[in-house]
């Protein structure tokens, strides 16, 4: 009755509703209003109405705004200066138009994700509820839909979504933002009244596994449930076919299932054996397709329902001494974690952006994705299958737990949803369920006291329940708990014994001082837990790609330190074959609303920036993980630089440049002139490059090979003597109290580190760099969000107690801009984070009581700067002052304290004429 391709097309449609819907009408016309047809799935992303609202009543119509999903209401407020973001109720509504023919069908709304609780109403009546922001759910709506007459009937769907903090729903806290909204795709599913299970934890209702795979043969098992929503008994044929990539059926099984009215019935297919299966691996991610169909036993040709699933033929194991093995071969798992947000979009991403991240991981040479800290869009898993990236996925039990039966139940439901929804993705090898759960002990609990012991017991009990559940649900995958670096604590709580694998998040050389503690930790695990395979599930260092220093220092947020950190870590991991896998934290920078530091609201540990530009460390991993010959100039993206000429007579500034390669030597050329050939040590060739004013073309070549990389770097060379006629002075931007360069690409400006004044040159006289008193990690400056600026890093550093800033510029007309931010009077971070009225908080804080005057060339230009006048705590403030240099005296700024100490955060001097 139907063209054989029809059911397949219907099963595939997902994103191209219009086309298939058109096809469906055509089919109906051709068949002349008929009997059975396959499942129809329509995406419902377009044309929603949204408004934030009170908890109970949907707001009046005027307040609704037009949106499409994916949608979040937090895309903007996680980025602004006001602490916190909207965590409350949001309403969505949409009109469905359903044909009369669907009255006899089983109809479901499928949400890939709504954060974090959802209530779905159809025509004013509650159709279903869901708890948890990161898993999908399906809501049966058939009984609530209205069918008026023979045409299409309009029905209203209303969804109340709520991302309020809820102690019974993980995550309770975390270093990421808990966006609210319907932020993934929504579908309407119209299935035949006899169909594969649509009431199984948001899953597809059919589960594919490979109980036995070897190079010689593979067994495939398929199980599922058929539901008969009809009022009559039915007998159906369930057929499973395994198709190879060319469409050839390599295995097939059919069973007959008898269903009474309203009955549900399980089926199991064991398809053995496929000889010489084409194995799935990162190098060759070959996918078979498993097509499971429901046929009417009486009408031979009619397909009632069809489900398609990917199938990868592979087997794997973890070994505590030798690491990971895929298809019998050792494979060092290397990759990164990934959050699901994107610059400016919050977490509401189109599938293409999810897929692109997996591709960026693959292009880095990564073969492992830790999907953290929560289940992600099905597009992520599908990309892993297709590109050959092995995956670990986890539920968001982060930092701590709540001791309530409801919290435990929610965790178990989430774990079940995650496993069932993503069960059929061959890329998944690990199901995890806890991250650093002993990071914050509850109030009153310590490592030693009774409250602490009781908490450890509760956490272990939850872990045991989730672990057992996972092994029951999916005996073929490994279970994992991820811990922070407090080895003894997790040992004592029993959390290293419960899972099959232990993951450690280690930040030695970042949050703690010594890089060397990292290898020592891995060795400790191997020694003390000799039977437990381990993964390094996190390691990373923040880097704001605007910031650079020679050398970088721990916590200075420069790309140089991050690159050095990653080089150290990768080498230490590689020396230890017992480490099964390692995942960098993080593939991409992600939003963490509460974070302050150089780039507030952003965790900058990404190897890629929030808009997916590679940092030096990403290139380093490429050089080490890709198997194809590779060479890249590490800092190639830093293409606007500055620095002072090497000597009074020289017209260049020498700066270090690293080249990353998997080849033995590298030759570097500057504007076609050879700078030398250097040996490669642990993937790095190191050069000093004498940059000249203007464009500098760097070429890295691998001798004897047609392999090279080129970078165009514009250098703004500063003269040593400001009156040097060969390098006429134009402008100078200095970050005081700072040892870093800051490139402002949009404004085509580079800020250089401070220096002390010497005659003929420029610099400060007196004072010292500001160091935040209670922050042991920052080498200098403050870690606080500076209000009213995108240039936090510049305002976070300052010189305190300076007497002068002098520039021996040639005579002429100038513009001087002075930048200030009061750092010392700041209220503590916690206080600020929870105080919605920042200005009140700032005013109430004790002040440094400073007051000082600034004189420019002997004139008092800024009298009485201080908390009582222009300097509010943590607020960026600047003053632009015209100035003329005459009689060879240059520009002299005097800073004179009335009370307390003088300060200066930044200075810009620009020659006008
Ligand atoms: C961690 C957490 C992760 C954070 C990371 C960091 O240990 O698991 O969520 O983002 O550290 O950057 O501090
Ligand atoms: Ca999606």
PDB file of C-alpha atoms and ligand atoms in Angstrom, residues 174-176 339 370 373 398-399 435-436 439 484 505 507 511 538 542 585 590 595 603 605, ligand 1:
ATOM      1  CA  UNK A 174      28.633  24.081  40.599  1.00  0.00           C
ATOM      2  CA  UNK A 175      31.086  26.083  38.592  1.00  0.00           C
ATOM      3  CA  UNK A 176      28.679  26.502  35.687  1.00  0.00           C
ATOM      4  CA  UNK A 339      29.888  22.093  28.698  1.00  0.00           C
ATOM      5  CA  UNK A 370      33.881  13.464  29.096  1.00  0.00           C
ATOM      6  CA  UNK A 373      28.711  17.593  34.233  1.00  0.00           C
ATOM      7  CA  UNK A 398      28.190  17.923  41.738  1.00  0.00           C
ATOM      8  CA  UNK A 399      29.924  19.173  44.922  1.00  0.00           C
ATOM      9  CA  UNK A 435      31.665  14.770  40.642  1.00  0.00           C
ATOM     10  CA  UNK A 436      33.757  15.992  43.593  1.00  0.00           C
ATOM     11  CA  UNK A 439      34.224  19.177  47.944  1.00  0.00           C
ATOM     12  CA  UNK A 484      38.788  16.049  43.546  1.00  0.00           C
ATOM     13  CA  UNK A 505      40.232  16.053  38.917  1.00  0.00           C
ATOM     14  CA  UNK A 507      44.909  20.928  39.550  1.00  0.00           C
ATOM     15  CA  UNK A 511      44.847  25.720  42.463  1.00  0.00           C
ATOM     16  CA  UNK A 538      40.039  17.004  34.828  1.00  0.00           C
ATOM     17  CA  UNK A 542      42.722  29.438  32.994  1.00  0.00           C
ATOM     18  CA  UNK A 585      39.097  20.694  31.685  1.00  0.00           C
ATOM     19  CA  UNK A 590      32.142  28.176  29.431  1.00  0.00           C
ATOM     20  CA  UNK A 595      33.255  33.390  38.643  1.00  0.00           C
ATOM     21  CA  UNK A 603      35.756  29.728  33.146  1.00  0.00           C
ATOM     22  CA  UNK A 605      40.273  26.838  31.113  1.00  0.00           C
TER      23      UNK A 605
HETATM   24  C1  LIG B   1      36.525  21.303  39.117  1.00  0.00           C
HETATM   25  C2  LIG B   1      35.102  21.097  38.771  1.00  0.00           C
HETATM   26  C3  LIG B   1      34.689  21.887  37.552  1.00  0.00           C
HETATM   27  C4  LIG B   1      35.288  23.270  37.601  1.00  0.00           C
HETATM   28  C5  LIG B   1      36.790  23.153  37.632  1.00  0.00           C
HETATM   29  C6  LIG B   1      37.470  24.514  37.705  1.00  0.00           C
HETATM   30  O1  LIG B   1      37.116  20.535  39.794  1.00  0.00           O
HETATM   31  O2  LIG B   1      34.759  19.756  38.606  1.00  0.00           O
HETATM   32  O3  LIG B   1      33.301  21.938  37.494  1.00  0.00           O
HETATM   33  O4  LIG B   1      34.888  24.069  36.543  1.00  0.00           O
HETATM   34  O5  LIG B   1      37.184  22.417  38.731  1.00  0.00           O
HETATM   35  O6  LIG B   1      37.783  25.094  36.679  1.00  0.00           O
HETATM   36  O7  LIG B   1      37.667  25.009  38.803  1.00  0.00           O
END
